[in-house]
Amino acid sequence: DQISAHLRFVLEEEKISSEDAALDMIGHAAQGSMRDALSITEQAIAFGQGEVKAEQVKSMLGMVDADVVAALVKAIIPSNSDKAFSILREQASKSLDFGVLADGLMQFMHRVALEQLQSGLGTESQIQGQDIVEVAKMTDPSFIQIIYQTLLLGKKDLQLAPDPLTGIEMLLLR
């Protein structure tokens, strides 16, 4: 939050248009480093032709769409494999990096676990806050931990799969 706020201040001072969601993505990608955040912001300004927009930052950083992650989790928890595999096929057609998708799923599950621990804790500063609350109510904390652990352990197996889609499909089947 502090990094995003500082970036917002800098860009306002420089009269550069930005979206809050884009700054939040940059702040997250910087992993606590203001120097990295400023560097990423400079790249985003160049990439966005003088503006810092969420869609451009997501593309530049190779991030997975938050709505895709939420939809996939909402399909996984009730074991709706038709929906989950439909989402995967659609993302495969867009050449999504499935390692990035696995990371997005783990981050989402982490936020859900925090929300289950204490209301509001998992949604703080989160673009997908409503989805986090919804998923937190769908199942018990132990199942969220199992999903997280399965994703964590299975991510390393993605590189061993015959192809990326097979790897992520097998991970989601687990």
Coordinates of N, CA and C in Angstrom, one line a residue:
D1 N 0.8 -1.2 0.0 CA 0.0 0.0 0.0 C 0.9 1.3 0.0
Q2 N 2.0 1.2 0.8 CA 2.8 2.4 0.8 C 3.5 2.6 -0.5
I3 N 3.9 1.6 -1.2 CA 4.6 1.7 -2.5 C 3.6 2.3 -3.5
S4 N 2.4 1.7 -3.5 CA 1.3 2.2 -4.4 C 1.0 3.7 -4.2
A5 N 0.9 4.1 -2.9 CA 0.6 5.5 -2.6 C 1.8 6.4 -3.0
H6 N 3.0 5.9 -2.8 CA 4.1 6.8 -3.2 C 4.2 6.9 -4.7
L7 N 3.9 5.8 -5.4 CA 3.9 5.9 -6.9 C 2.8 6.9 -7.4
R8 N 1.7 6.8 -6.7 CA 0.5 7.7 -7.1 C 1.0 9.1 -6.9
F9 N 1.7 9.4 -5.8 CA 2.2 10.8 -5.5 C 3.2 11.2 -6.6
V10 N 4.1 10.4 -6.9 CA 5.1 10.7 -7.9 C 4.5 11.0 -9.3
L11 N 3.6 10.1 -9.7 CA 2.9 10.3 -11.0 C 2.1 11.5 -11.0
E12 N 1.4 11.8 -10.0 CA 0.6 13.1 -9.9 C 1.5 14.3 -10.0
E13 N 2.6 14.2 -9.4 CA 3.6 15.4 -9.4 C 4.1 15.5 -10.9
E14 N 4.3 14.4 -11.5 CA 4.8 14.4 -12.9 C 3.7 14.6 -13.9
K15 N 2.5 14.7 -13.5 CA 1.3 14.8 -14.4 C 1.2 13.7 -15.3
I16 N 1.4 12.5 -14.8 CA 1.3 11.3 -15.6 C 0.0 10.5 -15.2
S17 N -0.9 10.2 -16.1 CA -2.1 9.6 -15.9 C -1.9 8.1 -15.4
S18 N -2.6 7.7 -14.4 CA -2.4 6.3 -13.9 C -3.7 5.8 -13.3
E19 N -3.8 4.4 -13.3 CA -5.0 3.8 -12.7 C -4.5 3.2 -11.4
D20 N -5.4 3.2 -10.3 CA -5.0 2.7 -9.0 C -4.7 1.2 -9.1
A21 N -5.4 0.4 -9.9 CA -5.2 -1.0 -10.1 C -3.8 -1.3 -10.7
A22 N -3.4 -0.4 -11.6 CA -2.1 -0.6 -12.2 C -1.0 -0.3 -11.2
L23 N -1.2 0.7 -10.3 CA -0.2 1.0 -9.3 C -0.1 -0.1 -8.2
D24 N -1.3 -0.7 -7.9 CA -1.3 -1.8 -7.0 C -0.5 -3.0 -7.6
M25 N -0.7 -3.3 -8.9 CA 0.0 -4.4 -9.5 C 1.5 -4.2 -9.5
I26 N 1.9 -2.9 -9.7 CA 3.3 -2.6 -9.7 C 3.9 -2.7 -8.3
G27 N 3.1 -2.2 -7.3 CA 3.5 -2.4 -5.9 C 3.7 -3.8 -5.5
H28 N 2.8 -4.7 -6.0 CA 2.9 -6.1 -5.6 C 4.1 -6.7 -6.3
A29 N 4.3 -6.4 -7.6 CA 5.4 -7.0 -8.4 C 6.8 -6.5 -7.8
A30 N 6.8 -5.4 -7.2 CA 8.1 -4.8 -6.7 C 8.5 -5.6 -5.4
Q31 N 7.6 -6.3 -4.8 CA 7.9 -7.1 -3.6 C 8.7 -6.3 -2.5
G32 N 8.2 -5.1 -2.2 CA 8.7 -4.4 -1.1 C 9.9 -3.4 -1.5
S33 N 10.3 -3.4 -2.7 CA 11.4 -2.6 -3.2 C 10.9 -1.3 -3.9
M34 N 11.1 -0.2 -3.3 CA 10.7 1.1 -4.0 C 11.5 1.3 -5.2
R35 N 12.8 0.9 -5.2 CA 13.6 1.1 -6.4 C 13.1 0.2 -7.6
D36 N 12.7 -1.0 -7.3 CA 12.1 -1.9 -8.3 C 10.8 -1.3 -8.8
A37 N 10.0 -0.8 -7.8 CA 8.7 -0.2 -8.2 C 8.8 1.0 -9.2
L38 N 9.8 1.8 -8.9 CA 10.0 3.0 -9.7 C 10.5 2.5 -11.1
S39 N 11.4 1.5 -11.1 CA 11.9 1.0 -12.4 C 10.7 0.4 -13.2
I40 N 9.9 -0.4 -12.6 CA 8.7 -1.0 -13.3 C 7.8 0.1 -13.8
T41 N 7.6 1.1 -13.0 CA 6.8 2.3 -13.3 C 7.3 3.0 -14.6
E42 N 8.6 3.2 -14.6 CA 9.2 3.8 -15.8 C 9.0 2.9 -17.0
Q43 N 9.1 1.6 -16.9 CA 8.8 0.7 -18.0 C 7.3 0.8 -18.4
A44 N 6.5 0.9 -17.4 CA 5.0 0.9 -17.7 C 4.7 2.2 -18.4
I45 N 5.3 3.3 -18.1 CA 5.1 4.6 -18.7 C 5.5 4.5 -20.2
A46 N 6.6 3.9 -20.5 CA 7.1 3.7 -21.9 C 6.1 2.7 -22.6
F47 N 5.8 1.6 -21.9 CA 4.9 0.6 -22.5 C 3.5 1.2 -22.8
G48 N 3.1 2.0 -21.9 CA 1.7 2.6 -22.1 C 1.7 4.0 -22.8
Q49 N 2.8 4.3 -23.4 CA 2.9 5.6 -24.2 C 2.5 6.8 -23.3
G50 N 3.1 6.9 -22.2 CA 2.9 8.0 -21.3 C 1.8 7.9 -20.3
E51 N 1.2 6.7 -20.2 CA 0.1 6.5 -19.2 C 0.4 5.1 -18.5
V52 N -0.1 5.0 -17.3 CA 0.1 3.7 -16.6 C -1.3 3.1 -16.3
K53 N -1.7 2.2 -17.2 CA -3.0 1.6 -17.2 C -2.9 0.1 -16.8
A54 N -3.9 -0.4 -16.1 CA -3.9 -1.7 -15.5 C -3.7 -2.8 -16.6
E55 N -4.4 -2.7 -17.7 CA -4.3 -3.7 -18.7 C -2.9 -3.8 -19.3
Q56 N -2.3 -2.6 -19.5 CA -1.0 -2.6 -20.0 C 0.1 -3.1 -19.0
V57 N -0.1 -2.8 -17.8 CA 0.8 -3.3 -16.7 C 0.7 -4.8 -16.6
K58 N -0.5 -5.3 -16.6 CA -0.8 -6.7 -16.5 C -0.1 -7.4 -17.7
S59 N -0.2 -6.9 -18.9 CA 0.4 -7.5 -20.1 C 1.9 -7.4 -20.0
M60 N 2.4 -6.2 -19.6 CA 3.9 -6.0 -19.5 C 4.5 -7.0 -18.5
L61 N 3.8 -7.2 -17.3 CA 4.4 -8.0 -16.3 C 4.0 -9.5 -16.5
G62 N 3.2 -9.8 -17.5 CA 2.8 -11.2 -17.7 C 2.0 -11.8 -16.6
M63 N 1.1 -10.9 -16.0 CA 0.3 -11.3 -14.9 C -1.0 -12.0 -15.4
V64 N -1.5 -12.8 -14.6 CA -2.8 -13.5 -15.0 C -3.9 -12.6 -14.5
D65 N -5.0 -12.6 -15.2 CA -6.2 -11.8 -14.9 C -6.8 -12.3 -13.6
A66 N -7.1 -11.4 -12.7 CA -7.6 -11.7 -11.4 C -9.0 -12.4 -11.5
D67 N -9.8 -12.0 -12.5 CA -11.1 -12.6 -12.7 C -10.9 -14.1 -13.2
V68 N -9.9 -14.4 -13.9 CA -9.6 -15.8 -14.3 C -9.3 -16.6 -13.1
V69 N -8.4 -16.1 -12.3 CA -8.0 -16.9 -11.1 C -9.3 -17.1 -10.2
A70 N -10.1 -16.1 -10.0 CA -11.3 -16.3 -9.1 C -12.2 -17.3 -9.7
A71 N -12.5 -17.2 -11.0 CA -13.4 -18.1 -11.7 C -12.9 -19.5 -11.6
L72 N -11.6 -19.7 -11.8 CA -11.0 -21.0 -11.7 C -11.1 -21.6 -10.3
V73 N -10.9 -20.8 -9.3 CA -11.0 -21.3 -7.9 C -12.5 -21.7 -7.6
K74 N -13.4 -20.8 -8.1 CA -14.8 -21.1 -7.9 C -15.3 -22.3 -8.6
A75 N -14.6 -22.8 -9.6 CA -14.9 -24.0 -10.3 C -14.2 -25.2 -9.6
I76 N -13.0 -25.0 -9.1 CA -12.2 -26.1 -8.4 C -12.9 -26.5 -7.1
I77 N -13.3 -25.6 -6.3 CA -13.8 -25.9 -5.0 C -15.0 -26.9 -5.0
P78 N -16.0 -26.6 -5.9 CA -17.1 -27.5 -5.9 C -16.9 -28.7 -6.9
S79 N -15.7 -28.8 -7.4 CA -15.3 -29.9 -8.3 C -16.0 -29.8 -9.6
N80 N -16.2 -28.6 -10.2 CA -16.8 -28.4 -11.5 C -15.7 -28.5 -12.5
S81 N -15.4 -29.7 -12.9 CA -14.2 -29.9 -13.8 C -14.6 -29.4 -15.2
D82 N -15.8 -29.4 -15.6 CA -16.1 -28.9 -17.0 C -15.8 -27.4 -17.0
K83 N -16.2 -26.7 -16.0 CA -15.9 -25.2 -16.0 C -14.4 -25.0 -15.9
A84 N -13.8 -25.7 -15.0 CA -12.3 -25.5 -14.8 C -11.6 -25.7 -16.1
F85 N -11.9 -26.8 -16.8 CA -11.1 -27.1 -18.0 C -11.5 -26.2 -19.1
S86 N -12.7 -25.7 -19.1 CA -13.1 -24.7 -20.1 C -12.3 -23.4 -19.9
I87 N -12.1 -23.0 -18.7 CA -11.3 -21.8 -18.4 C -9.9 -22.1 -18.8
L88 N -9.3 -23.3 -18.5 CA -7.9 -23.6 -18.9 C -7.7 -23.6 -20.4
R89 N -8.7 -24.1 -21.1 CA -8.5 -24.2 -22.6 C -8.6 -22.8 -23.2
E90 N -9.4 -21.9 -22.6 CA -9.5 -20.5 -23.1 C -8.2 -19.8 -22.8
Q91 N -7.6 -20.0 -21.6 CA -6.3 -19.4 -21.3 C -5.2 -20.0 -22.1
A92 N -5.2 -21.3 -22.4 CA -4.2 -21.9 -23.3 C -4.2 -21.2 -24.6
S93 N -5.4 -20.9 -25.1 CA -5.5 -20.3 -26.5 C -4.8 -18.9 -26.4
K94 N -4.7 -18.3 -25.3 CA -4.1 -17.0 -25.1 C -2.6 -17.0 -24.8
S95 N -2.1 -18.3 -24.8 CA -0.7 -18.5 -24.4 C -0.3 -18.1 -23.0
L96 N -1.2 -18.3 -22.1 CA -0.9 -17.9 -20.7 C 0.2 -18.8 -20.1
D97 N 1.1 -18.2 -19.4 CA 2.1 -19.0 -18.7 C 1.5 -19.7 -17.5
F98 N 1.4 -21.0 -17.5 CA 0.7 -21.7 -16.5 C 1.4 -21.7 -15.1
G99 N 2.7 -21.4 -15.1 CA 3.4 -21.2 -13.9 C 2.9 -19.9 -13.2
V100 N 2.7 -18.9 -14.0 CA 2.1 -17.6 -13.5 C 0.7 -17.9 -13.0
L101 N -0.1 -18.7 -13.7 CA -1.4 -19.0 -13.2 C -1.3 -19.8 -11.9
A102 N -0.4 -20.7 -11.7 CA -0.3 -21.4 -10.4 C 0.1 -20.4 -9.3
D103 N 1.0 -19.5 -9.6 CA 1.3 -18.5 -8.6 C 0.1 -17.6 -8.2
G104 N -0.7 -17.2 -9.2 CA -1.9 -16.5 -9.0 C -2.9 -17.2 -8.1
L105 N -3.0 -18.5 -8.4 CA -3.9 -19.4 -7.6 C -3.4 -19.5 -6.1
M106 N -2.1 -19.6 -6.0 CA -1.6 -19.7 -4.6 C -1.8 -18.4 -3.9
Q107 N -1.6 -17.3 -4.5 CA -1.8 -16.0 -3.9 C -3.2 -15.8 -3.5
F108 N -4.1 -16.2 -4.4 CA -5.5 -16.1 -4.1 C -5.9 -16.9 -2.9
M109 N -5.4 -18.2 -2.9 CA -5.7 -19.1 -1.7 C -5.2 -18.6 -0.4
H110 N -4.0 -17.9 -0.5 CA -3.4 -17.3 0.7 C -4.4 -16.2 1.2
R111 N -4.9 -15.4 0.3 CA -5.8 -14.3 0.8 C -7.1 -14.9 1.4
V112 N -7.6 -16.0 0.8 CA -8.8 -16.7 1.3 C -8.5 -17.2 2.7
A113 N -7.4 -17.8 2.9 CA -7.0 -18.4 4.2 C -7.0 -17.3 5.2
L114 N -6.4 -16.1 4.9 CA -6.4 -15.0 5.8 C -7.8 -14.5 6.1
E115 N -8.6 -14.4 5.1 CA -10.0 -14.0 5.3 C -10.8 -14.9 6.2
Q116 N -10.5 -16.2 6.1 CA -11.1 -17.2 6.9 C -10.7 -17.1 8.4
L117 N -9.4 -16.7 8.5 CA -8.9 -16.5 9.9 C -9.5 -15.3 10.6
Q118 N -9.6 -14.2 9.8 CA -10.2 -12.9 10.4 C -10.9 -12.1 9.2
S119 N -12.1 -11.9 9.4 CA -12.8 -11.1 8.4 C -12.2 -9.8 8.1
G120 N -11.9 -9.5 6.8 CA -11.3 -8.3 6.4 C -9.8 -8.4 6.2
L121 N -9.2 -9.4 6.8 CA -7.7 -9.5 6.7 C -7.3 -10.0 5.3
G122 N -8.0 -10.8 4.7 CA -7.7 -11.3 3.4 C -8.0 -10.4 2.2
T123 N -8.9 -9.5 2.5 CA -9.4 -8.6 1.4 C -8.7 -7.2 1.4
E124 N -8.0 -7.0 2.5 CA -7.3 -5.7 2.6 C -6.4 -5.4 1.4
S125 N -6.7 -4.3 0.7 CA -6.0 -3.8 -0.5 C -6.0 -4.8 -1.6
Q126 N -7.1 -5.6 -1.7 CA -7.2 -6.6 -2.8 C -8.2 -6.2 -3.8
I127 N -7.8 -6.2 -5.1 CA -8.7 -5.9 -6.2 C -9.9 -6.9 -6.2
Q128 N -9.6 -8.2 -5.9 CA -10.6 -9.2 -5.9 C -11.3 -9.5 -4.6
G129 N -11.4 -8.5 -3.8 CA -11.9 -8.7 -2.4 C -13.2 -9.4 -2.3
Q130 N -14.2 -9.1 -3.2 CA -15.5 -9.7 -3.1 C -15.4 -11.2 -3.4
D131 N -14.5 -11.6 -4.4 CA -14.3 -13.0 -4.7 C -13.6 -13.7 -3.6
I132 N -12.7 -13.1 -2.9 CA -12.0 -13.7 -1.8 C -13.1 -14.0 -0.7
V133 N -13.9 -13.1 -0.4 CA -15.0 -13.3 0.7 C -15.9 -14.5 0.2
E134 N -16.3 -14.5 -1.0 CA -17.2 -15.5 -1.5 C -16.6 -16.9 -1.4
V135 N -15.3 -17.0 -1.8 CA -14.6 -18.3 -1.7 C -14.4 -18.7 -0.3
A136 N -14.1 -17.8 0.6 CA -13.9 -18.1 2.0 C -15.1 -18.7 2.6
K137 N -16.2 -18.3 2.2 CA -17.5 -18.9 2.7 C -17.9 -20.2 2.1
M138 N -17.2 -20.6 0.9 CA -17.6 -21.8 0.2 C -17.1 -23.1 0.9
T139 N -16.1 -23.0 1.7 CA -15.5 -24.2 2.2 C -14.7 -23.9 3.5
D140 N -14.2 -25.0 4.1 CA -13.6 -24.8 5.4 C -12.1 -24.5 5.2
P141 N -11.4 -24.0 6.2 CA -10.0 -23.6 6.2 C -9.1 -24.8 5.8
S142 N -9.4 -26.0 6.3 CA -8.5 -27.1 6.1 C -8.5 -27.4 4.6
F143 N -9.6 -27.3 3.9 CA -9.6 -27.6 2.4 C -8.8 -26.5 1.7
I144 N -8.9 -25.3 2.1 CA -8.1 -24.2 1.5 C -6.6 -24.5 1.7
Q145 N -6.2 -25.0 2.8 CA -4.8 -25.4 3.1 C -4.4 -26.5 2.2
I146 N -5.2 -27.5 2.0 CA -4.9 -28.6 1.1 C -4.7 -28.1 -0.4
I147 N -5.6 -27.2 -0.8 CA -5.5 -26.7 -2.2 C -4.2 -25.9 -2.3
Y148 N -3.9 -25.1 -1.3 CA -2.6 -24.3 -1.3 C -1.4 -25.2 -1.4
Q149 N -1.4 -26.2 -0.5 CA -0.3 -27.2 -0.5 C -0.1 -27.9 -1.8
T150 N -1.2 -28.3 -2.4 CA -1.2 -29.1 -3.6 C -0.7 -28.2 -4.7
L151 N -1.1 -26.9 -4.8 CA -0.5 -26.0 -5.8 C 1.0 -25.8 -5.6
L152 N 1.3 -25.6 -4.3 CA 2.7 -25.3 -4.0 C 3.6 -26.5 -4.4
L153 N 3.3 -27.7 -4.1 CA 4.1 -28.8 -4.4 C 4.0 -29.1 -5.9
G154 N 2.8 -28.9 -6.5 CA 2.6 -29.3 -7.9 C 3.2 -28.3 -8.9
K155 N 3.5 -27.1 -8.5 CA 4.0 -26.1 -9.4 C 5.4 -26.6 -9.9
K156 N 6.2 -27.2 -9.1 CA 7.5 -27.6 -9.5 C 7.4 -28.7 -10.6
D157 N 6.3 -29.5 -10.6 CA 6.1 -30.5 -11.5 C 5.7 -30.0 -12.9
L158 N 5.3 -28.8 -13.0 CA 4.9 -28.2 -14.3 C 6.0 -28.3 -15.3
Q159 N 7.2 -28.1 -14.9 CA 8.3 -28.1 -15.9 C 8.6 -29.5 -16.4
L160 N 8.2 -30.5 -15.6 CA 8.4 -31.9 -16.0 C 7.4 -32.5 -16.9
A161 N 6.2 -31.8 -17.0 CA 5.1 -32.3 -17.8 C 5.5 -32.3 -19.3
P162 N 4.8 -33.1 -20.1 CA 5.1 -33.2 -21.5 C 4.8 -31.9 -22.2
D163 N 3.8 -31.1 -21.7 CA 3.5 -29.8 -22.2 C 2.8 -29.0 -21.1
P164 N 2.8 -27.7 -21.2 CA 2.3 -26.9 -20.1 C 0.8 -27.2 -19.8
L165 N 0.0 -27.4 -20.8 CA -1.4 -27.6 -20.5 C -1.6 -28.9 -19.8
T166 N -0.9 -30.0 -20.2 CA -1.0 -31.2 -19.5 C -0.6 -31.1 -18.0
G167 N 0.4 -30.3 -17.8 CA 0.9 -30.1 -16.4 C -0.1 -29.4 -15.5
I168 N -0.7 -28.3 -16.0 CA -1.7 -27.6 -15.2 C -3.0 -28.4 -15.0
E169 N -3.3 -29.1 -16.1 CA -4.6 -30.0 -15.9 C -4.4 -31.0 -14.9
M170 N -3.2 -31.7 -14.9 CA -3.0 -32.7 -13.8 C -2.9 -32.1 -12.4
L171 N -2.3 -30.9 -12.4 CA -2.3 -30.2 -11.1 C -3.7 -29.9 -10.6
L172 N -4.5 -29.4 -11.4 CA -5.9 -29.0 -11.0 C -6.7 -30.3 -10.7
L173 N -6.4 -31.4 -11.4 CA -7.1 -32.7 -11.0 C -6.8 -33.1 -9.6
R174 N -5.5 -32.9 -9.2 CA -5.1 -33.2 -7.8 C -5.9 -32.4 -6.9

